[in-house]
Coordinates of C-alpha atoms in Angstrom, one line a residue:
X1 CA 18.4 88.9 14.5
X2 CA 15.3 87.1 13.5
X3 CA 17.5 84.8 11.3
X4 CA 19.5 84.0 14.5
X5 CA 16.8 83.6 16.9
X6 CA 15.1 80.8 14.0
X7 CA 18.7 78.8 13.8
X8 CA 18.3 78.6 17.8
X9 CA 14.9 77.3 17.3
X10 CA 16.0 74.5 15.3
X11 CA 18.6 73.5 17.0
X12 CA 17.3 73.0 20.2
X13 CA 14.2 71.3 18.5
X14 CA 16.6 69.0 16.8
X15 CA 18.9 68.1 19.8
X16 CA 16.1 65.6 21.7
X17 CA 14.9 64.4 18.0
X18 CA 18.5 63.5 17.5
X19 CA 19.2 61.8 21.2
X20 CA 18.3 58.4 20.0
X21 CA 21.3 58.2 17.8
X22 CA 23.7 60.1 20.6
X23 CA 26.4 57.6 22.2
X24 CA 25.5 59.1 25.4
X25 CA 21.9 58.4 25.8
X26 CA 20.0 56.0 27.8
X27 CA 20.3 53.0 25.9
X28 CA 17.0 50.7 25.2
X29 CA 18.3 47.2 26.2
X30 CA 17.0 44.1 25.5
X31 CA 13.9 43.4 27.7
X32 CA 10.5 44.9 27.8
X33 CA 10.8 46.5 31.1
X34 CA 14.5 48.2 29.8
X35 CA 12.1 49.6 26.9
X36 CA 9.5 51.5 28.8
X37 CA 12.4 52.8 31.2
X38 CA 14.0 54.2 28.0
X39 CA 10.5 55.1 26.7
X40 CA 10.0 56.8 30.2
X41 CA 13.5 58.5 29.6
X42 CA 12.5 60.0 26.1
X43 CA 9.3 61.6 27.2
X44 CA 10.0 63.3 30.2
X45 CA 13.1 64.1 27.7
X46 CA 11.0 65.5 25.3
X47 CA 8.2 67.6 28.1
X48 CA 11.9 69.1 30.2
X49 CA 13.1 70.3 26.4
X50 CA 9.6 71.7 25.3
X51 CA 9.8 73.9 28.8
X52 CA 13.2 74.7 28.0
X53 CA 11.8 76.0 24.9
X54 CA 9.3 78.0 25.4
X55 CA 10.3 79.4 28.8
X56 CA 13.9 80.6 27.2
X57 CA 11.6 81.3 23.8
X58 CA 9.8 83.6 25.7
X59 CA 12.6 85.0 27.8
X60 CA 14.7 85.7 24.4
X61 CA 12.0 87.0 22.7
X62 CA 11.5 89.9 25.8
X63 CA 14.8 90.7 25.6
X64 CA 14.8 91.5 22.1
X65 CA 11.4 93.0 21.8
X66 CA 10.5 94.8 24.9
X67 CA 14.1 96.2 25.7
X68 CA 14.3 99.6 27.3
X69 CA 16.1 101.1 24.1
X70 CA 12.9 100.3 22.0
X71 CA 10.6 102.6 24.5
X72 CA 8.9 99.4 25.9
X73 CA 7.1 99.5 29.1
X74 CA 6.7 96.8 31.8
X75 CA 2.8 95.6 32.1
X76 CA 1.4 95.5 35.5
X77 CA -1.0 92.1 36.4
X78 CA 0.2 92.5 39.9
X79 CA -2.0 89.9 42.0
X80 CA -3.5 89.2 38.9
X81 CA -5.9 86.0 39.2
X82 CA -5.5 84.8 36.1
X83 CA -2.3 85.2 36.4
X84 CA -2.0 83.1 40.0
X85 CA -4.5 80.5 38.0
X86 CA -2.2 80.0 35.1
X87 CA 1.5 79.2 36.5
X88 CA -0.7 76.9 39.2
X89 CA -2.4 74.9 37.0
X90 CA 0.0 74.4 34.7
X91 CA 2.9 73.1 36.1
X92 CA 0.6 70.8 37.7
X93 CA -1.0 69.0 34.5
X94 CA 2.8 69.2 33.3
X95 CA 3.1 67.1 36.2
X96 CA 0.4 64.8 36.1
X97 CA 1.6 64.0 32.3
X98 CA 4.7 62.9 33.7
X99 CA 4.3 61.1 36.9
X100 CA 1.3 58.9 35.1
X101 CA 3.8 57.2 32.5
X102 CA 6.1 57.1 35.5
X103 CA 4.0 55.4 38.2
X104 CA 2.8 52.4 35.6
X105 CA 6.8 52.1 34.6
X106 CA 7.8 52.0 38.6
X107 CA 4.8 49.5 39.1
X108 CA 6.2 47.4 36.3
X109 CA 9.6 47.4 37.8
X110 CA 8.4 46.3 41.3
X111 CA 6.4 43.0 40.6
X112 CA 7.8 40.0 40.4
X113 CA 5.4 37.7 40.8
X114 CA 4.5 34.3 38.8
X115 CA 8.1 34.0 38.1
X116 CA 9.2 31.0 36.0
X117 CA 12.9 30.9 37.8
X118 CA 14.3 32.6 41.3
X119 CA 18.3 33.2 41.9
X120 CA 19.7 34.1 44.8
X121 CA 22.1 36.8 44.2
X122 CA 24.7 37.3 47.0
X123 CA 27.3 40.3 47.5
X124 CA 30.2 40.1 48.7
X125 CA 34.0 41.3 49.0
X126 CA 34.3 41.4 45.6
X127 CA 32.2 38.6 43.7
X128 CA 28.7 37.5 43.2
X129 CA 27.0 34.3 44.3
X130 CA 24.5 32.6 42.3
X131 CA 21.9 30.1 43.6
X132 CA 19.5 28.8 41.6
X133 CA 16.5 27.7 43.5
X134 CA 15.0 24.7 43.6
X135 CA 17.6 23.8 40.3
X136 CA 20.4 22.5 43.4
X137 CA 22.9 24.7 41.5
X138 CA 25.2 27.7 43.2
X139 CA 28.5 29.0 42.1
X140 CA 31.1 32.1 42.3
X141 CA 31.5 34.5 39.6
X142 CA 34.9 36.3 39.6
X143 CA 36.8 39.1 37.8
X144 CA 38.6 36.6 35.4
X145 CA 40.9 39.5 33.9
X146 CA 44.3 38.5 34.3
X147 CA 46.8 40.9 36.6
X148 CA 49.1 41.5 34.1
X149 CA 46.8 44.1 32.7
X150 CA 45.5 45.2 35.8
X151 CA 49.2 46.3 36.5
X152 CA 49.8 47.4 33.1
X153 CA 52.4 45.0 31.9
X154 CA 49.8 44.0 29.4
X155 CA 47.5 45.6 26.9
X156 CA 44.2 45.8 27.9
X157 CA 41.6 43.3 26.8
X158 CA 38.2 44.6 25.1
X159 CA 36.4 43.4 28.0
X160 CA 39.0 44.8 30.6
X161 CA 37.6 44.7 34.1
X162 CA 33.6 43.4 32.2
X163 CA 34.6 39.5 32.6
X164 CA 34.2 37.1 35.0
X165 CA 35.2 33.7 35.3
X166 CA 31.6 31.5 35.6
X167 CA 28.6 33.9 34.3
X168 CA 25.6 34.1 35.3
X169 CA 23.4 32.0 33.1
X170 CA 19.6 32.7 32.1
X171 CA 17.0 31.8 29.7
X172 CA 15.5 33.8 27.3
X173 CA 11.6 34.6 26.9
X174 CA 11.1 33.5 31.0
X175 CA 10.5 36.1 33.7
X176 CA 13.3 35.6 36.1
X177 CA 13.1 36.6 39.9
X178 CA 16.2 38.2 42.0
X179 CA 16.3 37.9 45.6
X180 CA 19.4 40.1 46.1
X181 CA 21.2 40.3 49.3
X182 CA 25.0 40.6 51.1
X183 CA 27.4 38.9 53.3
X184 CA 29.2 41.9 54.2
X185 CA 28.5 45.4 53.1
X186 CA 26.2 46.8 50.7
X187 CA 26.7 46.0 47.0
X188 CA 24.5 47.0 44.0
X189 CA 24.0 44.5 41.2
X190 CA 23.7 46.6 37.6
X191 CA 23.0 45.4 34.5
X192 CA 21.6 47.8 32.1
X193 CA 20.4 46.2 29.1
X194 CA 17.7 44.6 31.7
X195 CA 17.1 48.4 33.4
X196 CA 18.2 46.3 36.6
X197 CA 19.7 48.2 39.7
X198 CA 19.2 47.0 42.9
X199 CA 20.9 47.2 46.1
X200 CA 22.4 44.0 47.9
X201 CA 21.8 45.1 52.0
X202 CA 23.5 42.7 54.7
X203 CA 20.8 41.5 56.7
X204 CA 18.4 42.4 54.1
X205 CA 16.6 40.9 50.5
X206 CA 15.4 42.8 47.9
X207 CA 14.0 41.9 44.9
X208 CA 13.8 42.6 41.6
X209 CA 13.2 40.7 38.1
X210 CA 13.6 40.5 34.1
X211 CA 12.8 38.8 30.8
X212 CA 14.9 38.3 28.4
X213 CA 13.7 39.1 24.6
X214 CA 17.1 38.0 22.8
X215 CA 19.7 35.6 23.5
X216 CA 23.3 37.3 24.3
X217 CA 26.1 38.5 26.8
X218 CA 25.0 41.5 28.6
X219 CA 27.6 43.3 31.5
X220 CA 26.9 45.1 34.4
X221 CA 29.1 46.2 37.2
X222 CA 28.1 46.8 41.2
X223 CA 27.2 50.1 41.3
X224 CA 27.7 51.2 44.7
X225 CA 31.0 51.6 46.3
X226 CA 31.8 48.5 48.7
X227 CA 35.1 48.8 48.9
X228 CA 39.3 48.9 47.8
X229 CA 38.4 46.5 44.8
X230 CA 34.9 47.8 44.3
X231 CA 36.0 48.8 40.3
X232 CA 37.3 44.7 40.0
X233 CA 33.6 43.3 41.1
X234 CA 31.5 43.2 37.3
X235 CA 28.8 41.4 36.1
X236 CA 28.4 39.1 32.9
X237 CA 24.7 37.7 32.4
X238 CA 24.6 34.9 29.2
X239 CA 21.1 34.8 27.6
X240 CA 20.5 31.1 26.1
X241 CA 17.3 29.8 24.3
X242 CA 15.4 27.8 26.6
X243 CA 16.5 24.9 24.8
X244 CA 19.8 25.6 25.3
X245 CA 19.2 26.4 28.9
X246 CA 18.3 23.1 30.1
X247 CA 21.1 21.4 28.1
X248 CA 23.0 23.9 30.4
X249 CA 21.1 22.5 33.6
X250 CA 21.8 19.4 32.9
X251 CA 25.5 19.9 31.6
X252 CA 26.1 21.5 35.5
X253 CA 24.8 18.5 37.2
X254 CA 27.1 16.2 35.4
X255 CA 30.7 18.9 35.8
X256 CA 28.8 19.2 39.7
X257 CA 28.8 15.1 40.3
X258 CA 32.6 15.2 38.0
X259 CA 33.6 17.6 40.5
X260 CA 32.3 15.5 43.6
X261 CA 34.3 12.3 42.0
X262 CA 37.6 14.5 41.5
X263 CA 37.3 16.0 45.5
X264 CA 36.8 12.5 46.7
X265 CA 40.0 11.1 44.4
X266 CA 41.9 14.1 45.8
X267 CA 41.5 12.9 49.2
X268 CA 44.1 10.0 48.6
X269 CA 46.5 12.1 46.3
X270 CA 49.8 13.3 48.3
X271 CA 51.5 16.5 46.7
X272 CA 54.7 17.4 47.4
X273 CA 55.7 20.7 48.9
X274 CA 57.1 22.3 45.7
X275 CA 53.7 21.0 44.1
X276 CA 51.4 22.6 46.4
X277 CA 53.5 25.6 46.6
X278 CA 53.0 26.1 43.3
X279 CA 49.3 25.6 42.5
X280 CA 48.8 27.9 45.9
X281 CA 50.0 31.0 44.5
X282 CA 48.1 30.6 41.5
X283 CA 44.8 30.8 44.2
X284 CA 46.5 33.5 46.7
X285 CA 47.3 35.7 43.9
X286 CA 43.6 34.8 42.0
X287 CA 41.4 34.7 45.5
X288 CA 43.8 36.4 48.6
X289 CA 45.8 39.2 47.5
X290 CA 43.1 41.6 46.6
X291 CA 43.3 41.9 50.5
X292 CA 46.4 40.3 51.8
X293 CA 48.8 41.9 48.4
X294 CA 50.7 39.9 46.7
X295 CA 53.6 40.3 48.8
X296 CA 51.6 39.0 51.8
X297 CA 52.1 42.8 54.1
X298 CA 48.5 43.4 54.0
X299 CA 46.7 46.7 54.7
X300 CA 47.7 47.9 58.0
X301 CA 44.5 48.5 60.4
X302 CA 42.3 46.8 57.2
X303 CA 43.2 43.5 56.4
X304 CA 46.1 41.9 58.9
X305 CA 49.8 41.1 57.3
X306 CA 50.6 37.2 56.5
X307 CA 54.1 37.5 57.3
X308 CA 54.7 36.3 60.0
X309 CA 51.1 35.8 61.4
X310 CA 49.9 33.7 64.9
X311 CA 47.2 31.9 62.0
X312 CA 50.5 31.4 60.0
X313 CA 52.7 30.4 62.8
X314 CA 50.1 28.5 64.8
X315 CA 48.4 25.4 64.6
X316 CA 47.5 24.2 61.2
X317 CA 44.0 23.6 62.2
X318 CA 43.4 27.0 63.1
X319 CA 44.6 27.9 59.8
X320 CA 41.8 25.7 58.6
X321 CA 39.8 26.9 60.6
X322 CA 39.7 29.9 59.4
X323 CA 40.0 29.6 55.5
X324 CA 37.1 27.2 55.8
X325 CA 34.9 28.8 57.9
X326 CA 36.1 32.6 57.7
X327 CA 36.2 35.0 60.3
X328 CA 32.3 37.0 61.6
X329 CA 32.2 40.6 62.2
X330 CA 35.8 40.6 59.5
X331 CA 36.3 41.0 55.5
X332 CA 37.4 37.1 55.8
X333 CA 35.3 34.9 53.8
X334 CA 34.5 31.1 54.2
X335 CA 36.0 29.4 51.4
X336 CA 35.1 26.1 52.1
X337 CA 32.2 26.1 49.0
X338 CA 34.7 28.2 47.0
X339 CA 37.5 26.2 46.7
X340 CA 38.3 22.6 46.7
X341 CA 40.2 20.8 49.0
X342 CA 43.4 20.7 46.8
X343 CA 43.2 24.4 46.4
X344 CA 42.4 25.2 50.1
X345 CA 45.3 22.8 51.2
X346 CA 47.2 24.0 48.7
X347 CA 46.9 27.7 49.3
X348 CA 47.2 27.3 53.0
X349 CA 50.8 25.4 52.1
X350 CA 51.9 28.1 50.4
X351 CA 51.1 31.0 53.0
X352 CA 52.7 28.8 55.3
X353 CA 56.1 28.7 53.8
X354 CA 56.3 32.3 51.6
X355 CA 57.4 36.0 52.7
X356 CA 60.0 34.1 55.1
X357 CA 57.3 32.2 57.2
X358 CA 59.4 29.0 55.8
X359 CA 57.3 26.6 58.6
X360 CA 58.0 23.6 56.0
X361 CA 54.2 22.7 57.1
X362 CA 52.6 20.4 53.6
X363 CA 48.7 20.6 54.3
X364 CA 46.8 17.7 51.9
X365 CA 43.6 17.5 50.3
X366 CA 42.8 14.4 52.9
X367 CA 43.6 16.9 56.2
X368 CA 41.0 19.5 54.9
X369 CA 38.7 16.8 54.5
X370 CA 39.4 15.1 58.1
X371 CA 39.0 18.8 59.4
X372 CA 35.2 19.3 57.7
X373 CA 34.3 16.1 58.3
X374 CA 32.0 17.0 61.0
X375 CA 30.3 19.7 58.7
X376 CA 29.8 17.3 55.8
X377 CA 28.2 14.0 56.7
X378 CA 28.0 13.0 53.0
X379 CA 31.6 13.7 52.3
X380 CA 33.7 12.4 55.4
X381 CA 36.7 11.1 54.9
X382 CA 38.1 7.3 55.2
X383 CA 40.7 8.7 57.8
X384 CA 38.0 10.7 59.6
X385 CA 35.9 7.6 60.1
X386 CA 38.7 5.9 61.1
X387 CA 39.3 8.0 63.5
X388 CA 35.8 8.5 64.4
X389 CA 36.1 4.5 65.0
X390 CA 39.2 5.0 67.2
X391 CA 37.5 7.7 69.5
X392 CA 34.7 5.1 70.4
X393 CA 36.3 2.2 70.6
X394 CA 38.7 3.5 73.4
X395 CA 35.6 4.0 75.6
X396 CA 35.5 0.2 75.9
X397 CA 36.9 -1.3 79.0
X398 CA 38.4 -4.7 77.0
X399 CA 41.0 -4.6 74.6
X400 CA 40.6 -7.0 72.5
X401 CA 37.2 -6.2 72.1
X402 CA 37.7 -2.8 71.5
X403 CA 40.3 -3.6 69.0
X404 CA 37.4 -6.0 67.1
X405 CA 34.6 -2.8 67.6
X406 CA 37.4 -0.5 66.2
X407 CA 37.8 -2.2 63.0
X408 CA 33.7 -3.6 62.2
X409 CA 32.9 0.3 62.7
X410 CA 35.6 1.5 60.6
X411 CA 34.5 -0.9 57.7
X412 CA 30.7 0.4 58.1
X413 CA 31.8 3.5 58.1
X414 CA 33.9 3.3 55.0
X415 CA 30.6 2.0 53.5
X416 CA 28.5 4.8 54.0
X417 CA 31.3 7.1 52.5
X418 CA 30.9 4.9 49.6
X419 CA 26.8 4.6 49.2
X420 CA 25.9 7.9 51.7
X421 CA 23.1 6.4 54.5
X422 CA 20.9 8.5 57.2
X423 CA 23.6 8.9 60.0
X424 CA 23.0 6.2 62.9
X425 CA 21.3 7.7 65.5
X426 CA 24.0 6.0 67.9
X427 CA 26.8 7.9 66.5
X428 CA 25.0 11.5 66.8
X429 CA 25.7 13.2 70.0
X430 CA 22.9 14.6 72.6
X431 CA 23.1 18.3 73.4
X432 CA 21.9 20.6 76.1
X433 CA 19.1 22.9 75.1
X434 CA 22.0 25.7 76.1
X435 CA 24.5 24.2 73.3
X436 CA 21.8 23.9 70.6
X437 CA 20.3 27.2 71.2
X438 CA 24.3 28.6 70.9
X439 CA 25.0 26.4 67.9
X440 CA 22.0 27.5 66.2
X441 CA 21.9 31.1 66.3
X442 CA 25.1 30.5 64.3
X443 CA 23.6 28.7 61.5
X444 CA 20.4 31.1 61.3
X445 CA 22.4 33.9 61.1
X446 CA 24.9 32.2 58.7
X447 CA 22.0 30.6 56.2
X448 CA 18.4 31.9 57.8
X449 CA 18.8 35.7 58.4
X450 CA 19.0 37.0 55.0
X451 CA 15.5 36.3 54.4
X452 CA 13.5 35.8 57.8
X453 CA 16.2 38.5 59.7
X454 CA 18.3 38.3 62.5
X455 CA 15.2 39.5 64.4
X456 CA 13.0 36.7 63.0
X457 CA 10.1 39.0 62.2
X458 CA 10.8 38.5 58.2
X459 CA 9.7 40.5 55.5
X460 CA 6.2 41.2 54.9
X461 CA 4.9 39.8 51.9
X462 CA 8.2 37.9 51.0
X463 CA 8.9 36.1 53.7
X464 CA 7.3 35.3 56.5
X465 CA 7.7 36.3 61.0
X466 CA 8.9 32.8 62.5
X467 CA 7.9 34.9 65.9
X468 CA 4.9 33.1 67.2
X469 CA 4.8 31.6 63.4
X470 CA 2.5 28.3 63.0
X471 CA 5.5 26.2 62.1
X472 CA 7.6 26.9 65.1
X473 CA 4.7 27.0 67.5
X474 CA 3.3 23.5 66.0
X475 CA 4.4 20.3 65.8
X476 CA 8.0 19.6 65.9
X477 CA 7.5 17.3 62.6
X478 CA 6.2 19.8 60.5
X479 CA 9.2 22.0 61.6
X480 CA 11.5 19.4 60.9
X481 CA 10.2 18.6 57.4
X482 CA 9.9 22.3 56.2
X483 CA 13.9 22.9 57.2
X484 CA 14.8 19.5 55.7
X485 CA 12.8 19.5 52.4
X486 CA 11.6 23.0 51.6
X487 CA 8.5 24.2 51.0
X488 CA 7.8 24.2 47.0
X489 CA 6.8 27.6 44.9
X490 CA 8.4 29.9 47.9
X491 CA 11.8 30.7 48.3
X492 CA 12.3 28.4 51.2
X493 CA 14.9 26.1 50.0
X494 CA 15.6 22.2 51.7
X495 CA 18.7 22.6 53.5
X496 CA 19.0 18.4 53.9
X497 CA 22.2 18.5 51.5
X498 CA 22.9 21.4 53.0
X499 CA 23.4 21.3 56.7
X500 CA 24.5 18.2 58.9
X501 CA 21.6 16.6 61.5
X502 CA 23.2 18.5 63.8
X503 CA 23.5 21.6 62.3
X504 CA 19.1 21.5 61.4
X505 CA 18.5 20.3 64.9
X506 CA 20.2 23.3 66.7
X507 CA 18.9 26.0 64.2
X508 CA 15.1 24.6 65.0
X509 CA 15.7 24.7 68.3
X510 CA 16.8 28.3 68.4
X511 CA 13.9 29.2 66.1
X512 CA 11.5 27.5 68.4
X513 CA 13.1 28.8 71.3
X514 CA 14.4 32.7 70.4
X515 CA 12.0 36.0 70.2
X516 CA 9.8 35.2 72.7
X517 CA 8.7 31.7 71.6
X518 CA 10.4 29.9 74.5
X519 CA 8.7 26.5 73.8
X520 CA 11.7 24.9 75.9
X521 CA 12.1 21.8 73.6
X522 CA 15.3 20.2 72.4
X523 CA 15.5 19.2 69.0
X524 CA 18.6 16.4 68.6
X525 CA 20.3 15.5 65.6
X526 CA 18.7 11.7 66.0
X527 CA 15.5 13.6 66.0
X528 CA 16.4 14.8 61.7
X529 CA 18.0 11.7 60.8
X530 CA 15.1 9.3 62.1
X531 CA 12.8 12.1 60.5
X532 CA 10.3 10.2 57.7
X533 CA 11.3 6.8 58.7

C-alpha cells in the first residue's frame, strides 16, 4: 500500500513540473506583459496543486491509517482554539501569496500610459477597423479565407478561418495603445501571444496595450459571441522592426495617394453591364452575403431578402443611399470608406439585375461620386460641379447671362477638383440653429460618441465631459480649431479631411448647444472654411 500511496505522490508532484511542456497549457507569448500573465498562471498553478496535495495527502493517509478495522478512534478538539486559529490564518496568508503577484500583474495590464503609438480598434458585423492616430492611416481587415473551404468543396488551409485580408501592422520593441470600441454589438479583440482580451462595447472605449519583444504573425479571434458569423471574424497582428515599420508607413501613404489617383480615373471609366455584373458578385459574395446569402433570400426577421426589394426596385439613389451611408439602429453598414466607387457601383449593378430583379439599371463609378459629392468636398466630381453650376445659375433672371455664370463657375470648379481649395464661403449654404443642431447630433453620434458618449459627459481620465467643458463654453475659435486640427499627444484626432465645413459646423453647434450648454450660437460652414485665414 505504501508503494502505491509513494507512485501517487510522484505523480501528482510531477504533473504541474511537467505543464510547461503540455500542449494544453497557457502559453507564454511574446511580450513582457504575456510573461508575467503566464508566470501568474504557473504559481497560482503550482500553490492550487500543493493544496491539492496535502489536503488529499492527508485525507488518504486517514483512510488508510485511522480506519475503523485498525481499532482507531476519532480525536475530539471540538471548539478547539487552535484549531479555529489554524484553518483561519492559513487560508488567508495562502491568499495574500496569491493575490500580491496578482494585483502587480493586473496593475501592469491596466496602464497604458506614455505610449509610443494609439489604434483605434473598431468592432463590427464581422471585421475589425484599424486607425492609426495621428499616422492619417485606417483600413478594414477581413476573413480572407476563400468560400470554397468554408463550404467544404476545398481542403482546408493551415490558417483556415486565422487570416484576414489587410493585417494589422505594429512595431516591435514600442508600447502600443488600444482604444477598443463597436459600431454595433459588443465584440472582444483576442490575441494571446500579447495576453490581450478586451471587450469592444457600442457606445463605449476601452483600453488596453502591448510591446512587442520579437518580430512575427501572431492570430487572435473575437472572443465574444456577436453574432451568425461570429467564428468568420479573426485577428492577424504582423510584428515588423521599427525600421521596417516606417518603410511600411510610408509604403501606405504612397498605395493611399495610388488609390486616390485610381478613384478619381474611375470616375470617367464607363463599364458595361456584363462588366459590372461581374466584378459585383465578386464583392456581394466577399462583403454582402454573410447576411443577404448568396442567393440573395436573406434571413427572414434578421436581415431583409434582396429579391425583389423596394431598395432594389426603387430609386437608384436610395440604393446609394443606403450602401453608402448604411442603415442606424440595423446590421447595415456604411460602405462608403470600405469600398471604392467601382465596387460600390458595381455591387449595387449586380443586386439590381440578379435573383430575377432583372431592372437592367448600370450604376457607374461617376454616379456614386455625383451622389457623395456633398459628403466629400475634396473629391467632388466634374459632373457634380457641373451641376452644382447649373443649380445657381438658373437662379439668375437673364439668360444669357446665366448661361456665361453657368460655364466660368463650372471651369472654377473643375479647378479646385484638380488643386483642392478652402470652399468659397458663397457656395456654402446658411442653416437654422434647428437644422444644425439635427445634422449634428448625427455626426457626433456617428464619429464623437465613441469616446466623449452619446451623453457628452466622457470618460474620466480618458476623455474628457464636453458638458459645461472649457472648449465649448469658450470662444467659438478655439472650438473650431480643436475639431479641425486635433489636439496633439491625446486621442482627439483633426477631423478637417474628415468631415465637410458643413458637417464640423453642425456637430459644434450641437456640442455647444446639447446637455444643458444652450449657448444659442450658430456655427455655419463659412464660419470652418474662413477659419485661420
Amino acid at each position: 500500500m505504501k508503494q502505491w500511496l509513494y507512485f501517487l505522490l510522484v505523480i501528482w508532484v510531477a504533473l504541474p513540473l511537467g505543464a510547461t511542456e503540455m500542449p494544453l497549457n497557457m502559453t507564454q507569448g511574446v511580450t513582457d506583459i504575456s510573461g508575467k500573465v503566464y508566470d501568474l498562471h504557473m504559481t497560482i498553478l503550482y500553490i492550487c496543486c500543493a493544496i491539492g496535495l496535502v489536503v488529499f495527502g492527508i485525507m488518504i493517509y486517514s483512510m488508510i491509517y485511522h480506519r475503523k478495522s485498525k481499532g482507531a478512534v476519532a480525536a475530539n478538539f471540538h471548539e478547539s482554539t487552535k484549531v479555529e486559529i489554524a484553518w483561519t490564518v492559513i487560508p488567508f496568508i495562502i491568499l495574500i501569496g496569491m493575490a500580491i503577484p496578482a494585483t502587480k500583474t493586473l496593475i501592469a495590464m491596466e496602464d497604458p500610459s506614455d505610449a509610443d503609438l494609439t489604434i483605434k480598434i473598431t468592432g463590427s458585423q464581422w471585421k475589425w477597423h484599424y486607425s492609426y492616430f495621428d499616422k492619417d492611416i485606417e483600413f478594414y481587415s477581413s476573413l480572407s479565407t476563400p468560400r470554397e473551404q468554408i463550404d467544404g468543396r476545398e481542403a482546408k488551409g493551415e490558417n483556415y478561418l486565422l487570416e484576414v485580408d489587410k493585417p494589422l501592422v505594429l512595431p516591435i520593441n514600442q508600447k502600443v495603445r488600444f482604444l477598443m470600441t463597436s459600431d454595433d454589438v459588443i465584440h472582444s479583440w483576442w490575441v494571446p501571444a500579447f495576453a490581450v482580451k478586451k471587450d469592444a462595447n457600442p457606445g463605449f472605449i476601452n483600453e488596453a496595450w502591448t510591446r512587442i519583444d520579437k518580430p512575427g504573425t501572431y492570430r487572435g479571434q473575437c472572443a465574444e459571441l456577436c453574432g451568425k458569423d461570429h467564428g468568420f471574424m479573426p485577428i492577424v497582428v504582423q510584428a515588423l522592426s521599427e525600421t521596417d515599420f516606417d518603410n511600411w508607413l510610408v509604403e501606405q501613404k504612397q498605395l493611399a495617394n495610388n488609390a486616390a489617383v485610381a478613384a478619381a480615373a474611375s470616375m470617367s471609366q464607363t463599364l458595361s453591364l456584363e462588366e459590372l455584373n461581374t466584378q459585383g458578385e465578386q464583392v456581394y459574395i466577399t462583403r454582402c452575403a454573410a447576411c443577404h446569402q448568396p442567393n440573395g433570400a436573406g434571413l427572414p426577421g434578421v436581415f431583409p431578402s434582396l429579391i425583389g426589394s423596394p431598395i432594389i426596385k426603387g430609386p437608384v439613389d436610395d440604393h446609394l443611399n443606403i450602401v453608402l451611408n448604411g442603415k442606424p439602429g440595423t446590421a447595415m453598414q456604411a460602405f462608403e470608406k470600405q469600398l471604392s466607387a467601382i465596387e460600390i457601383a458595381a455591387v449595387i449593378t449586380f443586386e439590381r439585375n440578379a435573383w430575377g430583379n432583372n431592372s437592367g439599371d448600370v450604376v457607374q463609378a461617376a454616379d456614386v461620386g455625383n451622389f457623395s459629392s456633398s459628403n466629400a468636398s475634396s473629391t467632388e466630381s466634374i459632373d457634380a460641379v457641373a451641376d452644382a453650376a447649373s443649380t445657381i445659375a438658373a437662379t439668375t433672371t437673364d439668360v444669357t447671362d446665366a448661361a456665361t455664370e453657368k460655364t466660368t463657375q463650372a471651369i472654377e470648379a473643375v479647378a479646385k477638383v484638380v488643386t483642392p481649395e478652402v470652399v468659397a464661403a458663397a457656395d456654402l449654404p446658411t442653416l437654422t440653429l434647428e437644422q444644425l443642431i439635427a445634422e449634428g447630433e448625427q455626426v457626433y453620434a456617428t464619429v464623437c460618441a465613441a469616446c466623449h458618449q452619446a451623453s457628452g459627459a466622457g470618460l474620466p481620465g480618458a476623455f474628457p465631459s464636453l458638458i459645461g467643458s472649457p472648449v465649448v463654453s469658450g470662444p467659438v475659435s478655439g472650438h473650431i480649431d480643436i475639431v479641425m486640427h486635433g489636439k496633439p499627444g491625446t486621442a482627439m484626432q483633426a477631423f478637417s479631411s474628415q468631415l465637410s465645413p458643413q458637417k464640423m459646423a453642425a456637430v459644434i453647434t450641437y456640442e455647444r448647444n446639447a446637455w444643458g450648454n444652450n449657448s444659442g450660437e450658430a456655427v455655419q460652414a463659412t464660419d470652418v472654411a474662413s477659419h485661420g485665414q
